């Protein structure tokens, strides 16, 4: 029979339990049939109360264990009678048992503690630190005076924790009150542990004054059920003597920590973590106040001031704790003035995310993207920036600080409300996860039973698992969205409400001065100028301004994450001024999030890519195409350039059209490189960039040459009397061009049969001179600089020669260095047959059948040594000069070229103009060891990347790391180094270069 108030009816016991949400109704029925509970097995009030818990099966199991633990029959009846007649106790006790197996086990060990849930005024009192101390002391020194102090401390802590959990789970206390109570209970526990330590070591207690400063969540009065309690210790001598005072304080502090952290037969409480102290684990556990201040004034890092934001004295000498807090607080609120403050904070957040194991990142409730730390970091960052001048923002509690930020207009009311709601949900979920076994964890479980219990504990009953996962993901997405915009959106609000601000109607926007302060903290060197850019972009009621206000918050974040936010914002304004009225531009950025992020990263990457884009802003459209930044094939480039040249009316217009195509393709390649889309590895990216730059230069030369030939033929009134060819040299011939490379070439012609050689030579010279002039002519398009100094006799020789003249020169006058230079010769434009004939002419020179004799080896070594001593720029560091320095490009290329001159005739694989391919062939031919080739390859790739980075960042070529901090930071970003790692980057460069240098010295100079 199931007892029903007002009557009775028959019912299947198992069916009753199934309907009430028991997942193992047979086991539950057996439990209820046991003698201790049999009298109440059919009580619908009790069953309904069990059904209302997070886990009815667990609640019943815990209740049965508690009843069995009540050895006295009267005590057992009193418990069950009170439980069935008193709803407050029923809700509290069963609520705890259904949510926490660990507290159920505690009640089974200490069954009398259920009285705490009756006698404690749960509905009216939210105990503070003093009340917790009073009750804990009574437990340890009165009720459990005969029990070892460590055990009494643990059982007293769990007894009081039981009351906190009861208020939490019954809805008497909200999240903020629960977290504050947990922090206050932790403070009381620390005080009790310190008193126990003093009781055990009276001489130490007499020798010093010791204050315990809570940090982190305990300091902020927002503690979890199970969390490390972060503390810092400060001590002073007691009386006139300081002899052994710090040693005494260290003994007390160490014992206090062990009393809380060690496990006994009553279990453990939580770990006391003192690693936030000055110098962390390497620093002394206890310092004097003066020592703390000296450290913070001279050595502290940004994150340490962020941690101090939550410092709060909780135990020990109250006056000393107050003095500590008064001394360090002013330093906290000046931290935002430190150089790279925001970048330091953001970088620390990134490091936290990167440290999460990949298998856990999607379950990490605290540290993962969209987790609790996103909220806390955002709030703390805003506090530290604006709390310097606004004392209303200095609360150590996250939700209070968020409310204060909203009230002060630093965060929009809607955003603050959404963030508050999400934070409360995530923290409550974290509490419920930890409460089950009282274990420190932030991972959302995966087992169906665990998820069901969590969902039900949060009031989700229709489909607890699905509803819980949906709510968690929804709040996580909201946190991530708000985290990304929180620091930047109010800047736009400040612009939009500027007139109201000036009129004194602050509303919910930042003041102009506060906006500039935030821009400065973000790393903008000229915040006033940046604010003017925001005004120009976002002020007004036009659709354009409205779209900009939507876009700019997140784009400001991307700019701030770069080495030069000012340049990024300025370039964005220029692009927007040019394209803002074009319908597709803002629509592209609004609808294609990847395009907006790509544009922000490109514009803040340095000078080259933005300068190219600003010459023709419509190239932004490339970012909206999935394949828009893929380098184009040589065939496609040839057709487009030829078509553009063919439509032009004269040579100048034709070459300008070819240069326009080149400019767009330069932007495509540079943008793809900045965004890391040219290859999966540095070597792949370097090769792809070299091929792309070579291909577009070759297409430009071909198109320009065709235009100049057509113009010359029109002037002559007949076809040109000679064949023409352009031979690429150096990096151009090696398909290894960088962004700052000139086009090294030689010009060759071959008079047609019967043509006058003088007339043919004059015609060829005029064509090539016009070609050079038009390609380098000042215009809005970047010039293609033609360097013909590698021709026979250099600058003193004729610009163009016949192929016969080349043959005669090389036969009679050629030097070893010229054979070396010819190793990279490759026809790139003009008459294909003439180009092949030129290669046939020079192959015996660059791949000599006999290799190199001793005299030629000595000559190569002599020139290499001379280049190093005479051509190195004055003041340049030979360990970091990417071209001529030790282990730089010249070292690697001379090594490869010596092997080619010696063995190219016999080893077909060495007959290539490409450095890395030649290295691979040398390994296959066993001319180099694999380790040696890897060392040379790594150094060559590294040096090439640095040169490309310098050009991308500075907009002009350079062979060494720049000295200006913003520029070297930009180079570091391109190379994959975070903010503040310039020294590490240079050290890595030197290490790789040093290994290559050792290989070069063995191959070229015959070293060991």
Short mmCIF file of N, CA and C in Angstrom, two decimals, residues 722-723 725 727 747-751 800-811 833-842:
data_model
loop_
_atom_site.label_atom_id
_atom_site.label_comp_id
_atom_site.label_asym_id
_atom_site.label_seq_id
_atom_site.Cartn_x
_atom_site.Cartn_y
_atom_site.Cartn_z
N UNK A 722 66.11 41.41 -84.52
CA UNK A 722 66.85 40.51 -83.64
C UNK A 722 65.90 39.82 -82.68
N UNK A 723 66.38 38.66 -82.21
CA UNK A 723 65.62 37.96 -81.16
C UNK A 723 66.12 38.45 -79.80
N UNK A 725 65.99 37.96 -75.37
CA UNK A 725 65.69 37.08 -74.24
C UNK A 725 66.17 37.74 -72.95
N UNK A 727 67.39 36.78 -69.16
CA UNK A 727 67.89 35.68 -68.34
C UNK A 727 67.87 36.11 -66.88
N UNK A 747 70.56 40.57 -70.26
CA UNK A 747 69.84 40.71 -71.52
C UNK A 747 70.70 40.14 -72.65
N UNK A 748 70.08 39.35 -73.50
CA UNK A 748 70.79 38.76 -74.64
C UNK A 748 69.94 38.93 -75.90
N UNK A 749 70.63 39.15 -77.02
CA UNK A 749 69.89 39.20 -78.28
C UNK A 749 70.67 38.44 -79.34
N UNK A 750 70.03 38.13 -80.44
CA UNK A 750 70.65 37.38 -81.54
C UNK A 750 70.08 37.92 -82.85
N UNK A 751 70.89 38.70 -83.63
CA UNK A 751 70.38 39.29 -84.89
C UNK A 751 69.84 38.22 -85.82
N UNK A 800 73.37 44.99 -73.13
CA UNK A 800 72.91 43.82 -73.84
C UNK A 800 74.01 43.35 -74.80
N UNK A 801 74.16 42.05 -74.93
CA UNK A 801 75.13 41.47 -75.84
C UNK A 801 74.44 40.43 -76.71
N UNK A 802 75.12 40.14 -77.83
CA UNK A 802 74.66 39.02 -78.64
C UNK A 802 75.08 37.73 -77.96
N UNK A 803 74.46 36.65 -78.34
CA UNK A 803 74.84 35.38 -77.74
C UNK A 803 76.26 35.02 -78.14
N UNK A 804 76.67 35.48 -79.35
CA UNK A 804 78.06 35.24 -79.76
C UNK A 804 79.03 36.01 -78.89
N UNK A 805 78.67 37.24 -78.51
CA UNK A 805 79.54 38.04 -77.66
C UNK A 805 79.67 37.40 -76.28
N UNK A 806 78.56 36.87 -75.76
CA UNK A 806 78.64 36.16 -74.49
C UNK A 806 79.60 34.97 -74.61
N UNK A 807 79.48 34.22 -75.71
CA UNK A 807 80.33 33.04 -75.90
C UNK A 807 81.80 33.43 -75.94
N UNK A 808 82.10 34.51 -76.66
CA UNK A 808 83.50 34.95 -76.75
C UNK A 808 84.02 35.40 -75.39
N UNK A 809 83.21 36.13 -74.66
CA UNK A 809 83.65 36.62 -73.34
C UNK A 809 83.92 35.45 -72.40
N UNK A 810 82.94 34.53 -72.31
CA UNK A 810 83.11 33.43 -71.38
C UNK A 810 84.29 32.53 -71.77
N UNK A 811 84.54 32.45 -73.10
CA UNK A 811 85.66 31.61 -73.55
C UNK A 811 87.01 32.21 -73.17
N UNK A 833 63.56 29.97 -77.68
CA UNK A 833 64.69 29.28 -78.30
C UNK A 833 66.01 29.93 -77.95
N UNK A 834 66.05 31.26 -77.96
CA UNK A 834 67.28 31.96 -77.62
C UNK A 834 67.65 31.69 -76.16
N UNK A 835 66.66 31.63 -75.28
CA UNK A 835 66.94 31.31 -73.88
C UNK A 835 67.55 29.93 -73.75
N UNK A 836 67.04 28.95 -74.49
CA UNK A 836 67.60 27.60 -74.42
C UNK A 836 69.02 27.58 -74.97
N UNK A 837 69.27 28.34 -76.04
CA UNK A 837 70.63 28.41 -76.58
C UNK A 837 71.60 29.01 -75.56
N UNK A 838 71.13 29.98 -74.81
CA UNK A 838 72.01 30.59 -73.81
C UNK A 838 72.35 29.57 -72.71
N UNK A 839 71.37 28.77 -72.30
CA UNK A 839 71.64 27.75 -71.29
C UNK A 839 72.65 26.73 -71.81
N UNK A 840 72.49 26.34 -73.09
CA UNK A 840 73.44 25.39 -73.66
C UNK A 840 74.85 25.98 -73.68
N UNK A 841 74.94 27.29 -73.89
CA UNK A 841 76.24 27.96 -73.89
C UNK A 841 76.90 27.93 -72.52
N UNK A 842 76.14 28.17 -71.47
CA UNK A 842 76.75 28.34 -70.14
C UNK A 842 76.85 27.05 -69.34
#
